[in-house]
PDB file of N, CA, C and O in Angstrom:
ATOM      1  N   MET K   7       0.091  13.658  -9.236  1.00  0.00           N
ATOM      2  CA  MET K   7      -0.699  12.870  -8.694  1.00  0.00           C
ATOM      3  C   MET K   7      -0.448  11.995  -7.434  1.00  0.00           C
ATOM      4  O   MET K   7       0.885  12.201  -7.099  1.00  0.00           O
ATOM      5  N   PHE K   8      -1.365  11.691  -6.848  1.00  0.00           N
ATOM      6  CA  PHE K   8      -1.090  10.859  -5.404  1.00  0.00           C
ATOM      7  C   PHE K   8      -1.573   9.755  -5.492  1.00  0.00           C
ATOM      8  O   PHE K   8      -2.367   9.406  -6.145  1.00  0.00           O
ATOM      9  N   HIS K   9      -0.845   8.677  -4.785  1.00  0.00           N
ATOM     10  CA  HIS K   9      -1.267   7.139  -4.853  1.00  0.00           C
ATOM     11  C   HIS K   9      -1.714   6.937  -3.269  1.00  0.00           C
ATOM     12  O   HIS K   9      -0.865   7.236  -2.291  1.00  0.00           O
ATOM     13  N   THR K  10      -2.718   5.902  -3.440  1.00  0.00           N
ATOM     14  CA  THR K  10      -2.785   5.011  -2.154  1.00  0.00           C
ATOM     15  C   THR K  10      -2.233   3.699  -2.667  1.00  0.00           C
ATOM     16  O   THR K  10      -2.779   3.217  -3.884  1.00  0.00           O
ATOM     17  N   TYR K  11      -1.445   2.938  -1.763  1.00  0.00           N
ATOM     18  CA  TYR K  11      -0.920   1.803  -2.337  1.00  0.00           C
ATOM     19  C   TYR K  11      -0.899   0.701  -1.227  1.00  0.00           C
ATOM     20  O   TYR K  11      -0.975   0.829   0.180  1.00  0.00           O
ATOM     21  N   ILE K  12      -1.050  -0.456  -1.613  1.00  0.00           N
ATOM     22  CA  ILE K  12      -0.639  -1.890  -0.580  1.00  0.00           C
ATOM     23  C   ILE K  12       0.259  -2.475  -1.246  1.00  0.00           C
ATOM     24  O   ILE K  12       0.308  -3.011  -2.624  1.00  0.00           O
ATOM     25  N   ILE K  13       1.541  -2.935  -0.344  1.00  0.00           N
ATOM     26  CA  ILE K  13       2.507  -3.780  -0.926  1.00  0.00           C
ATOM     27  C   ILE K  13       2.283  -5.103   0.014  1.00  0.00           C
ATOM     28  O   ILE K  13       1.551  -4.978   1.242  1.00  0.00           O
ATOM     29  N   PHE K  14       2.935  -5.866  -0.521  1.00  0.00           N
ATOM     30  CA  PHE K  14       2.796  -7.426   0.020  1.00  0.00           C
ATOM     31  C   PHE K  14       4.260  -7.973   0.743  1.00  0.00           C
ATOM     32  O   PHE K  14       5.158  -8.026  -0.525  1.00  0.00           O
ATOM     33  N   SER K  15       4.759  -8.527   1.378  1.00  0.00           N
ATOM     34  CA  SER K  15       6.043  -9.423   1.799  1.00  0.00           C
ATOM     35  C   SER K  15       5.405 -10.874   1.986  1.00  0.00           C
ATOM     36  O   SER K  15       4.843 -11.184   2.786  1.00  0.00           O
ATOM     37  N   LYS K  16       5.913 -11.608   1.128  1.00  0.00           N
ATOM     38  CA  LYS K  16       5.430 -13.086   0.873  1.00  0.00           C
ATOM     39  C   LYS K  16       6.385 -13.534   2.113  1.00  0.00           C
ATOM     40  O   LYS K  16       6.127 -14.389   2.912  1.00  0.00           O
ATOM     41  N   THR K  17       7.535 -12.993   2.444  1.00  0.00           N
ATOM     42  CA  THR K  17       8.507 -13.650   3.534  1.00  0.00           C
ATOM     43  C   THR K  17       7.610 -13.383   5.160  1.00  0.00           C
ATOM     44  O   THR K  17       7.623 -14.284   5.931  1.00  0.00           O
ATOM     45  N   LEU K  18       6.879 -12.203   5.032  1.00  0.00           N
ATOM     46  CA  LEU K  18       6.258 -11.853   6.343  1.00  0.00           C
ATOM     47  C   LEU K  18       5.022 -12.237   6.262  1.00  0.00           C
ATOM     48  O   LEU K  18       4.206 -12.080   7.196  1.00  0.00           O
ATOM     49  N   ASP K  19       4.544 -12.595   5.218  1.00  0.00           N
ATOM     50  CA  ASP K  19       3.018 -12.697   4.886  1.00  0.00           C
ATOM     51  C   ASP K  19       2.094 -11.481   5.506  1.00  0.00           C
ATOM     52  O   ASP K  19       1.385 -11.754   6.274  1.00  0.00           O
ATOM     53  N   LYS K  20       2.658 -10.311   5.139  1.00  0.00           N
ATOM     54  CA  LYS K  20       1.788  -9.311   5.484  1.00  0.00           C
ATOM     55  C   LYS K  20       1.853  -8.238   4.707  1.00  0.00           C
ATOM     56  O   LYS K  20       2.357  -8.152   3.586  1.00  0.00           O
ATOM     57  N   TYR K  21       0.683  -7.370   4.653  1.00  0.00           N
ATOM     58  CA  TYR K  21       0.391  -6.508   3.874  1.00  0.00           C
ATOM     59  C   TYR K  21       0.707  -4.860   4.500  1.00  0.00           C
ATOM     60  O   TYR K  21       0.576  -4.736   6.002  1.00  0.00           O
ATOM     61  N   TYR K  22       0.804  -4.033   3.630  1.00  0.00           N
ATOM     62  CA  TYR K  22       1.352  -2.810   4.315  1.00  0.00           C
ATOM     63  C   TYR K  22       0.473  -1.605   3.379  1.00  0.00           C
ATOM     64  O   TYR K  22       0.467  -1.611   1.997  1.00  0.00           O
ATOM     65  N   THR K  23      -0.173  -0.748   3.921  1.00  0.00           N
ATOM     66  CA  THR K  23      -0.955   0.213   3.324  1.00  0.00           C
ATOM     67  C   THR K  23      -0.343   1.540   3.750  1.00  0.00           C
ATOM     68  O   THR K  23       0.003   1.998   4.899  1.00  0.00           O
ATOM     69  N   ASP K  24      -0.236   2.569   2.261  1.00  0.00           N
ATOM     70  CA  ASP K  24      -0.036   4.005   2.693  1.00  0.00           C
ATOM     71  C   ASP K  24      -0.221   4.775   1.471  1.00  0.00           C
ATOM     72  O   ASP K  24      -0.860   4.216   0.584  1.00  0.00           O
ATOM     73  N   SER K  25       0.211   5.861   1.530  1.00  0.00           N
ATOM     74  CA  SER K  25       0.153   6.733   0.571  1.00  0.00           C
ATOM     75  C   SER K  25       1.083   7.732   0.339  1.00  0.00           C
ATOM     76  O   SER K  25       2.162   7.960   1.277  1.00  0.00           O
ATOM     77  N   CYS K  26       1.452   8.283  -0.929  1.00  0.00           N
ATOM     78  CA  CYS K  26       2.658   8.944  -1.379  1.00  0.00           C
ATOM     79  C   CYS K  26       2.066   9.890  -2.756  1.00  0.00           C
ATOM     80  O   CYS K  26       1.384   9.500  -3.397  1.00  0.00           O
ATOM     81  N   GLN K  27       3.254  10.346  -3.219  1.00  0.00           N
ATOM     82  CA  GLN K  27       2.991  11.099  -4.641  1.00  0.00           C
ATOM     83  C   GLN K  27       3.954  10.406  -5.521  1.00  0.00           C
ATOM     84  O   GLN K  27       3.422  10.281  -6.791  1.00  0.00           O
ATOM     85  N   ASP K  28       5.037   9.956  -5.219  1.00  0.00           N
ATOM     86  CA  ASP K  28       5.962   8.899  -6.089  1.00  0.00           C
ATOM     87  C   ASP K  28       6.370   7.600  -5.452  1.00  0.00           C
ATOM     88  O   ASP K  28       7.059   7.391  -5.094  1.00  0.00           O
ATOM     89  N   ILE K  29       5.384   6.998  -6.489  1.00  0.00           N
ATOM     90  CA  ILE K  29       5.198   5.533  -5.763  1.00  0.00           C
ATOM     91  C   ILE K  29       6.499   4.815  -6.121  1.00  0.00           C
ATOM     92  O   ILE K  29       6.754   4.004  -5.369  1.00  0.00           O
ATOM     93  N   GLU K  30       6.989   4.849  -7.217  1.00  0.00           N
ATOM     94  CA  GLU K  30       8.257   4.025  -7.389  1.00  0.00           C
ATOM     95  C   GLU K  30       9.437   4.693  -6.447  1.00  0.00           C
ATOM     96  O   GLU K  30      10.026   3.636  -6.109  1.00  0.00           O
ATOM     97  N   ASN K  31       9.700   5.874  -6.263  1.00  0.00           N
ATOM     98  CA  ASN K  31      10.475   5.923  -5.341  1.00  0.00           C
ATOM     99  C   ASN K  31      10.192   5.607  -3.752  1.00  0.00           C
ATOM    100  O   ASN K  31      11.042   5.054  -3.204  1.00  0.00           O
ATOM    101  N   ARG K  32       8.879   5.296  -3.533  1.00  0.00           N
ATOM    102  CA  ARG K  32       8.417   5.039  -2.106  1.00  0.00           C
ATOM    103  C   ARG K  32       8.670   3.703  -2.028  1.00  0.00           C
ATOM    104  O   ARG K  32       9.163   2.969  -1.062  1.00  0.00           O
ATOM    105  N   LEU K  33       8.159   2.846  -3.331  1.00  0.00           N
ATOM    106  CA  LEU K  33       8.553   1.445  -3.116  1.00  0.00           C
ATOM    107  C   LEU K  33      10.002   0.956  -3.296  1.00  0.00           C
ATOM    108  O   LEU K  33      10.244   0.235  -2.405  1.00  0.00           O
ATOM    109  N   ASN K  34      10.832   1.876  -3.787  1.00  0.00           N
ATOM    110  CA  ASN K  34      12.279   1.667  -3.583  1.00  0.00           C
ATOM    111  C   ASN K  34      12.692   2.020  -1.962  1.00  0.00           C
ATOM    112  O   ASN K  34      13.729   1.417  -1.135  1.00  0.00           O
ATOM    113  N   ASP K  35      11.812   3.013  -1.257  1.00  0.00           N
ATOM    114  CA  ASP K  35      12.425   3.098   0.216  1.00  0.00           C
ATOM    115  C   ASP K  35      12.299   1.980   0.937  1.00  0.00           C
ATOM    116  O   ASP K  35      12.608   1.472   1.679  1.00  0.00           O
ATOM    117  N   HIS K  36      10.998   1.183   0.414  1.00  0.00           N
ATOM    118  CA  HIS K  36      10.584   0.067   1.059  1.00  0.00           C
ATOM    119  C   HIS K  36      11.706  -0.751   1.151  1.00  0.00           C
ATOM    120  O   HIS K  36      11.826  -1.662   2.248  1.00  0.00           O
ATOM    121  N   LEU K  37      12.114  -1.206  -0.138  1.00  0.00           N
ATOM    122  CA  LEU K  37      13.149  -2.330  -0.548  1.00  0.00           C
ATOM    123  C   LEU K  37      14.149  -2.079   0.007  1.00  0.00           C
ATOM    124  O   LEU K  37      15.343  -2.873   0.199  1.00  0.00           O
ATOM    125  N   ASN K  38      14.561  -1.049   0.384  1.00  0.00           N
ATOM    126  CA  ASN K  38      15.990  -0.581   0.939  1.00  0.00           C
ATOM    127  C   ASN K  38      16.086  -0.030   2.255  1.00  0.00           C
ATOM    128  O   ASN K  38      16.951   0.750   2.791  1.00  0.00           O
ATOM    129  N   SER K  39      15.118  -0.436   2.889  1.00  0.00           N
ATOM    130  CA  SER K  39      14.954  -0.278   4.421  1.00  0.00           C
ATOM    131  C   SER K  39      15.017   1.220   4.857  1.00  0.00           C
ATOM    132  O   SER K  39      15.558   1.480   6.158  1.00  0.00           O
ATOM    133  N   ARG K  40      14.263   2.153   4.019  1.00  0.00           N
ATOM    134  CA  ARG K  40      14.180   3.672   4.555  1.00  0.00           C
ATOM    135  C   ARG K  40      12.600   3.367   5.413  1.00  0.00           C
ATOM    136  O   ARG K  40      12.543   4.841   5.168  1.00  0.00           O
ATOM    137  N   SER K  41      12.164   2.543   5.612  1.00  0.00           N
ATOM    138  CA  SER K  41      10.730   2.635   6.373  1.00  0.00           C
ATOM    139  C   SER K  41      10.846   2.087   7.178  1.00  0.00           C
ATOM    140  O   SER K  41      11.104   0.588   7.439  1.00  0.00           O
ATOM    141  N   LYS K  42      10.504   2.430   8.640  1.00  0.00           N
ATOM    142  CA  LYS K  42      10.590   1.906   9.947  1.00  0.00           C
ATOM    143  C   LYS K  42       9.781   0.601   9.919  1.00  0.00           C
ATOM    144  O   LYS K  42      10.176  -0.617  10.229  1.00  0.00           O
ATOM    145  N   TYR K  43       8.479   0.686   9.248  1.00  0.00           N
ATOM    146  CA  TYR K  43       7.742  -0.686   9.474  1.00  0.00           C
ATOM    147  C   TYR K  43       8.169  -1.823   8.729  1.00  0.00           C
ATOM    148  O   TYR K  43       8.145  -2.813   8.773  1.00  0.00           O
ATOM    149  N   THR K  44       8.554  -1.238   7.375  1.00  0.00           N
ATOM    150  CA  THR K  44       8.961  -2.419   6.302  1.00  0.00           C
ATOM    151  C   THR K  44      10.315  -2.975   6.159  1.00  0.00           C
ATOM    152  O   THR K  44      10.715  -3.752   5.436  1.00  0.00           O
ATOM    153  N   LYS K  45      11.317  -2.259   6.972  1.00  0.00           N
ATOM    154  CA  LYS K  45      12.654  -2.545   6.838  1.00  0.00           C
ATOM    155  C   LYS K  45      13.018  -4.187   7.187  1.00  0.00           C
ATOM    156  O   LYS K  45      13.936  -4.610   6.989  1.00  0.00           O
ATOM    157  N   THR K  46      12.019  -4.748   7.872  1.00  0.00           N
ATOM    158  CA  THR K  46      12.316  -6.143   8.355  1.00  0.00           C
ATOM    159  C   THR K  46      11.978  -7.212   7.025  1.00  0.00           C
ATOM    160  O   THR K  46      12.428  -8.429   7.137  1.00  0.00           O
ATOM    161  N   ALA K  47      11.851  -6.720   5.854  1.00  0.00           N
ATOM    162  CA  ALA K  47      11.925  -7.736   4.843  1.00  0.00           C
ATOM    163  C   ALA K  47      12.303  -6.914   3.657  1.00  0.00           C
ATOM    164  O   ALA K  47      12.201  -5.773   3.636  1.00  0.00           O
ATOM    165  N   LYS K  48      12.859  -7.834   2.829  1.00  0.00           N
ATOM    166  CA  LYS K  48      13.532  -7.314   1.451  1.00  0.00           C
ATOM    167  C   LYS K  48      12.581  -7.424   0.367  1.00  0.00           C
ATOM    168  O   LYS K  48      12.871  -7.310  -1.114  1.00  0.00           O
ATOM    169  N   ASP K  49      11.407  -7.935   0.331  1.00  0.00           N
ATOM    170  CA  ASP K  49      10.719  -8.631  -0.712  1.00  0.00           C
ATOM    171  C   ASP K  49       9.230  -7.876  -1.140  1.00  0.00           C
ATOM    172  O   ASP K  49       8.232  -8.854  -1.439  1.00  0.00           O
ATOM    173  N   TRP K  50       9.418  -6.766  -0.584  1.00  0.00           N
ATOM    174  CA  TRP K  50       7.921  -6.161  -0.725  1.00  0.00           C
ATOM    175  C   TRP K  50       7.292  -5.893  -2.322  1.00  0.00           C
ATOM    176  O   TRP K  50       8.474  -5.641  -3.165  1.00  0.00           O
ATOM    177  N   ALA K  51       6.358  -6.148  -2.649  1.00  0.00           N
ATOM    178  CA  ALA K  51       5.910  -5.967  -4.067  1.00  0.00           C
ATOM    179  C   ALA K  51       4.573  -5.271  -3.907  1.00  0.00           C
ATOM    180  O   ALA K  51       3.696  -5.108  -3.140  1.00  0.00           O
ATOM    181  N   LEU K  52       4.282  -4.205  -4.826  1.00  0.00           N
ATOM    182  CA  LEU K  52       3.380  -3.683  -5.329  1.00  0.00           C
ATOM    183  C   LEU K  52       2.012  -4.589  -5.852  1.00  0.00           C
ATOM    184  O   LEU K  52       2.381  -5.085  -6.568  1.00  0.00           O
ATOM    185  N   VAL K  53       0.845  -4.568  -4.806  1.00  0.00           N
ATOM    186  CA  VAL K  53      -0.066  -5.616  -5.061  1.00  0.00           C
ATOM    187  C   VAL K  53      -1.488  -4.603  -5.573  1.00  0.00           C
ATOM    188  O   VAL K  53      -2.197  -5.078  -6.066  1.00  0.00           O
ATOM    189  N   TYR K  54      -1.355  -3.145  -5.236  1.00  0.00           N
ATOM    190  CA  TYR K  54      -2.413  -2.406  -5.309  1.00  0.00           C
ATOM    191  C   TYR K  54      -2.371  -1.063  -5.551  1.00  0.00           C
ATOM    192  O   TYR K  54      -1.650  -0.905  -4.556  1.00  0.00           O
ATOM    193  N   PHE K  55      -3.123  -0.543  -5.968  1.00  0.00           N
ATOM    194  CA  PHE K  55      -2.934   1.166  -5.989  1.00  0.00           C
ATOM    195  C   PHE K  55      -3.934   1.810  -6.577  1.00  0.00           C
ATOM    196  O   PHE K  55      -4.611   1.298  -7.338  1.00  0.00           O
ATOM    197  N   GLU K  56      -4.225   2.944  -6.093  1.00  0.00           N
ATOM    198  CA  GLU K  56      -5.241   3.977  -6.486  1.00  0.00           C
ATOM    199  C   GLU K  56      -4.590   5.097  -6.779  1.00  0.00           C
ATOM    200  O   GLU K  56      -3.673   5.572  -6.055  1.00  0.00           O
ATOM    201  N   ILE K  57      -5.265   6.214  -7.923  1.00  0.00           N
ATOM    202  CA  ILE K  57      -4.502   7.457  -8.063  1.00  0.00           C
ATOM    203  C   ILE K  57      -5.722   8.518  -7.569  1.00  0.00           C
ATOM    204  O   ILE K  57      -6.754   8.605  -8.170  1.00  0.00           O
ATOM    205  N   PHE K  58      -5.075   9.566  -6.799  1.00  0.00           N
ATOM    206  CA  PHE K  58      -5.873  10.638  -6.879  1.00  0.00           C
ATOM    207  C   PHE K  58      -5.303  11.966  -7.028  1.00  0.00           C
ATOM    208  O   PHE K  58      -4.020  12.098  -7.203  1.00  0.00           O
ATOM    209  N   ASP K  59      -6.046  13.214  -7.055  1.00  0.00           N
ATOM    210  CA  ASP K  59      -5.707  14.469  -7.646  1.00  0.00           C
ATOM    211  C   ASP K  59      -5.175  15.050  -6.560  1.00  0.00           C
ATOM    212  O   ASP K  59      -4.322  16.154  -6.677  1.00  0.00           O
ATOM    213  N   SER K  60      -5.381  14.910  -5.334  1.00  0.00           N
ATOM    214  CA  SER K  60      -4.786  15.289  -4.075  1.00  0.00           C
ATOM    215  C   SER K  60      -4.061  14.780  -3.106  1.00  0.00           C
ATOM    216  O   SER K  60      -4.621  13.411  -3.085  1.00  0.00           O
ATOM    217  N   ARG K  61      -3.329  15.173  -2.210  1.00  0.00           N
ATOM    218  CA  ARG K  61      -2.934  14.258  -1.235  1.00  0.00           C
ATOM    219  C   ARG K  61      -4.037  13.837  -0.070  1.00  0.00           C
ATOM    220  O   ARG K  61      -3.788  13.147   0.375  1.00  0.00           O
ATOM    221  N   SER K  62      -4.883  14.856  -0.050  1.00  0.00           N
ATOM    222  CA  SER K  62      -5.745  14.548   1.186  1.00  0.00           C
ATOM    223  C   SER K  62      -6.916  13.810   0.660  1.00  0.00           C
ATOM    224  O   SER K  62      -7.241  12.738   1.864  1.00  0.00           O
ATOM    225  N   LEU K  63      -7.166  13.559  -0.810  1.00  0.00           N
ATOM    226  CA  LEU K  63      -7.668  12.121  -0.947  1.00  0.00           C
ATOM    227  C   LEU K  63      -7.128  10.902  -0.783  1.00  0.00           C
ATOM    228  O   LEU K  63      -7.715  10.274  -0.333  1.00  0.00           O
ATOM    229  N   ALA K  64      -5.918  11.010  -1.070  1.00  0.00           N
ATOM    230  CA  ALA K  64      -5.146   9.738  -0.841  1.00  0.00           C
ATOM    231  C   ALA K  64      -4.972   9.374   0.311  1.00  0.00           C
ATOM    232  O   ALA K  64      -5.256   8.194   0.611  1.00  0.00           O
ATOM    233  N   VAL K  65      -4.766  10.037   1.316  1.00  0.00           N
ATOM    234  CA  VAL K  65      -4.666  10.036   2.857  1.00  0.00           C
ATOM    235  C   VAL K  65      -6.214   9.492   3.377  1.00  0.00           C
ATOM    236  O   VAL K  65      -6.115   8.548   4.290  1.00  0.00           O
ATOM    237  N   GLN K  66      -7.192  10.145   2.937  1.00  0.00           N
ATOM    238  CA  GLN K  66      -8.335   9.858   3.441  1.00  0.00           C
ATOM    239  C   GLN K  66      -8.745   8.168   2.917  1.00  0.00           C
ATOM    240  O   GLN K  66      -9.366   7.542   3.735  1.00  0.00           O
ATOM    241  N   ARG K  67      -8.309   8.090   1.935  1.00  0.00           N
ATOM    242  CA  ARG K  67      -8.632   6.629   1.095  1.00  0.00           C
ATOM    243  C   ARG K  67      -7.522   5.622   1.919  1.00  0.00           C
ATOM    244  O   ARG K  67      -8.240   4.339   2.502  1.00  0.00           O
ATOM    245  N   GLU K  68      -6.399   5.964   2.228  1.00  0.00           N
ATOM    246  CA  GLU K  68      -5.538   5.103   3.005  1.00  0.00           C
ATOM    247  C   GLU K  68      -6.213   4.856   4.456  1.00  0.00           C
ATOM    248  O   GLU K  68      -6.019   3.815   4.849  1.00  0.00           O
ATOM    249  N   MET K  69      -6.898   5.942   5.009  1.00  0.00           N
ATOM    250  CA  MET K  69      -7.283   5.673   6.189  1.00  0.00           C
ATOM    251  C   MET K  69      -8.510   4.823   6.417  1.00  0.00           C
ATOM    252  O   MET K  69      -8.738   4.128   7.129  1.00  0.00           O
ATOM    253  N   GLU K  70      -9.391   5.033   5.261  1.00  0.00           N
ATOM    254  CA  GLU K  70     -10.501   4.225   5.160  1.00  0.00           C
ATOM    255  C   GLU K  70     -10.053   2.652   5.011  1.00  0.00           C
ATOM    256  O   GLU K  70     -10.839   1.717   5.784  1.00  0.00           O
ATOM    257  N   ILE K  71      -9.163   2.445   4.320  1.00  0.00           N
ATOM    258  CA  ILE K  71      -8.506   0.758   4.219  1.00  0.00           C
ATOM    259  C   ILE K  71      -8.002   0.566   5.479  1.00  0.00           C
ATOM    260  O   ILE K  71      -8.559  -0.698   5.805  1.00  0.00           O
ATOM    261  N   LYS K  72      -7.236   1.004   6.285  1.00  0.00           N
ATOM    262  CA  LYS K  72      -6.659   1.028   7.461  1.00  0.00           C
ATOM    263  C   LYS K  72      -7.734   0.588   8.658  1.00  0.00           C
ATOM    264  O   LYS K  72      -7.733  -0.156   9.333  1.00  0.00           O
ATOM    265  N   LYS K  73      -8.770   1.637   8.457  1.00  0.00           N
ATOM    266  CA  LYS K  73      -9.697   1.361   9.346  1.00  0.00           C
ATOM    267  C   LYS K  73     -10.480   0.217   9.584  1.00  0.00           C
ATOM    268  O   LYS K  73     -11.064  -0.280  10.512  1.00  0.00           O
ATOM    269  N   LYS K  74     -10.638  -0.412   8.363  1.00  0.00           N
ATOM    270  CA  LYS K  74     -11.248  -1.835   8.219  1.00  0.00           C
ATOM    271  C   LYS K  74     -10.531  -3.032   8.909  1.00  0.00           C
ATOM    272  O   LYS K  74     -11.123  -3.872   9.419  1.00  0.00           O
ATOM    273  N   LYS K  75      -9.148  -2.592   9.124  1.00  0.00           N
ATOM    274  CA  LYS K  75      -8.275  -3.809   9.630  1.00  0.00           C
ATOM    275  C   LYS K  75      -8.578  -5.202   9.289  1.00  0.00           C
ATOM    276  O   LYS K  75      -8.945  -6.187  10.274  1.00  0.00           O
ATOM    277  N   SER K  76      -8.733  -5.283   8.114  1.00  0.00           N
ATOM    278  CA  SER K  76      -9.299  -6.509   7.492  1.00  0.00           C
ATOM    279  C   SER K  76      -8.310  -6.945   6.359  1.00  0.00           C
ATOM    280  O   SER K  76      -8.383  -6.358   5.266  1.00  0.00           O
ATOM    281  N   ARG K  77      -7.506  -8.048   6.560  1.00  0.00           N
ATOM    282  CA  ARG K  77      -6.615  -8.670   5.724  1.00  0.00           C
ATOM    283  C   ARG K  77      -7.846  -9.003   4.109  1.00  0.00           C
ATOM    284  O   ARG K  77      -7.481  -9.055   3.064  1.00  0.00           O
ATOM    285  N   LYS K  78      -9.074  -9.641   4.807  1.00  0.00           N
ATOM    286  CA  LYS K  78      -9.821  -9.959   3.679  1.00  0.00           C
ATOM    287  C   LYS K  78     -10.236  -9.014   2.675  1.00  0.00           C
ATOM    288  O   LYS K  78     -10.525  -9.060   1.410  1.00  0.00           O
ATOM    289  N   TYR K  79     -10.586  -7.718   3.567  1.00  0.00           N
ATOM    290  CA  TYR K  79     -10.923  -6.673   2.578  1.00  0.00           C
ATOM    291  C   TYR K  79      -9.783  -6.068   1.632  1.00  0.00           C
ATOM    292  O   TYR K  79     -10.155  -5.759   0.553  1.00  0.00           O
ATOM    293  N   ILE K  80      -8.500  -6.351   2.160  1.00  0.00           N
ATOM    294  CA  ILE K  80      -7.472  -5.892   1.199  1.00  0.00           C
ATOM    295  C   ILE K  80      -7.294  -6.590   0.180  1.00  0.00           C
ATOM    296  O   ILE K  80      -7.104  -6.568  -1.160  1.00  0.00           O
ATOM    297  N   GLU K  81      -7.640  -8.232   0.395  1.00  0.00           N
ATOM    298  CA  GLU K  81      -7.562  -9.311  -0.483  1.00  0.00           C
ATOM    299  C   GLU K  81      -8.792  -8.884  -1.422  1.00  0.00           C
ATOM    300  O   GLU K  81      -8.498  -9.599  -2.789  1.00  0.00           O
ATOM    301  N   TYR K  82      -9.949  -8.506  -1.026  1.00  0.00           N
ATOM    302  CA  TYR K  82     -11.022  -8.284  -2.158  1.00  0.00           C
ATOM    303  C   TYR K  82     -10.571  -7.180  -3.158  1.00  0.00           C
ATOM    304  O   TYR K  82     -10.759  -7.402  -4.000  1.00  0.00           O
ATOM    305  N   LEU K  83      -9.923  -6.162  -2.643  1.00  0.00           N
ATOM    306  CA  LEU K  83      -9.430  -5.085  -3.430  1.00  0.00           C
ATOM    307  C   LEU K  83      -8.681  -5.399  -4.489  1.00  0.00           C
ATOM    308  O   LEU K  83      -8.757  -5.197  -5.693  1.00  0.00           O
ATOM    309  N   ILE K  84      -7.496  -6.523  -3.817  1.00  0.00           N
ATOM    310  CA  ILE K  84      -6.752  -6.786  -4.987  1.00  0.00           C
ATOM    311  C   ILE K  84      -7.160  -7.715  -6.103  1.00  0.00           C
ATOM    312  O   ILE K  84      -6.947  -7.504  -7.291  1.00  0.00           O
ATOM    313  N   SER K  85      -8.216  -8.466  -5.485  1.00  0.00           N
ATOM    314  CA  SER K  85      -8.701  -9.504  -6.474  1.00  0.00           C
ATOM    315  C   SER K  85      -9.767  -8.592  -7.431  1.00  0.00           C
ATOM    316  O   SER K  85      -9.685  -9.063  -8.656  1.00  0.00           O
ATOM    317  N   LYS K  86     -10.492  -7.613  -7.105  1.00  0.00           N
ATOM    318  CA  LYS K  86     -11.174  -6.863  -7.726  1.00  0.00           C
ATOM    319  C   LYS K  86     -10.296  -6.099  -8.756  1.00  0.00           C
ATOM    320  O   LYS K  86     -10.995  -6.189  -9.987  1.00  0.00           O
ATOM    321  N   LYS K  87      -9.208  -5.746  -8.490  1.00  0.00           N
ATOM    322  CA  LYS K  87      -8.529  -4.805  -9.207  1.00  0.00           C
ATOM    323  C   LYS K  87      -8.034  -6.098 -10.413  1.00  0.00           C
ATOM    324  O   LYS K  87      -7.854  -5.615 -11.519  1.00  0.00           O
ATOM    325  N   SER K  88      -7.773  -6.952  -9.901  1.00  0.00           N
ATOM    326  CA  SER K  88      -6.962  -7.666 -11.192  1.00  0.00           C
ATOM    327  C   SER K  88      -8.041  -8.288 -12.160  1.00  0.00           C
ATOM    328  O   SER K  88      -7.702  -8.973 -13.178  1.00  0.00           O
ATOM    329  N   SER K  89      -8.998  -8.388 -11.698  1.00  0.00           N
ATOM    330  CA  SER K  89     -10.344  -8.902 -12.462  1.00  0.00           C
ATOM    331  C   SER K  89     -10.599  -7.833 -13.528  1.00  0.00           C
ATOM    332  O   SER K  89     -11.355  -8.337 -14.391  1.00  0.00           O
ATOM    333  N   SER K  90     -10.292  -6.567 -13.272  1.00  0.00           N
ATOM    334  CA  SER K  90     -10.620  -5.690 -14.234  1.00  0.00           C
ATOM    335  C   SER K  90     -10.136  -5.259 -15.463  1.00  0.00           C
ATOM    336  O   SER K  90      -8.914  -5.694 -15.544  1.00  0.00           O
TER     337      SER K  90
END
C-alpha cells in the first residue's frame, strides 16, 4: 500500500503534503529531523491520508493536492475526512 498524506505543525502553522509506502516510518522521519523541509519543527501530526495500490497513483494524488496551492483546499479535505 502507498499513501498520500498531509501533516501539520502547530508551531509553524503549516501543512506538508507528501507520499510514501510506510506512513509510520515516514512520520517518524519528520519528527526526528530526517526531512529537509520539516526539520524546523518537532510537532508534526498526521491530519489526513489516502491509500493507493501503487506508488504512481499516490504520487499523482500528491501532485494534484500540491498544484492547488491552497490551504483552504487542504483544510476542506481534512474536514471532509473527519466528518465521514
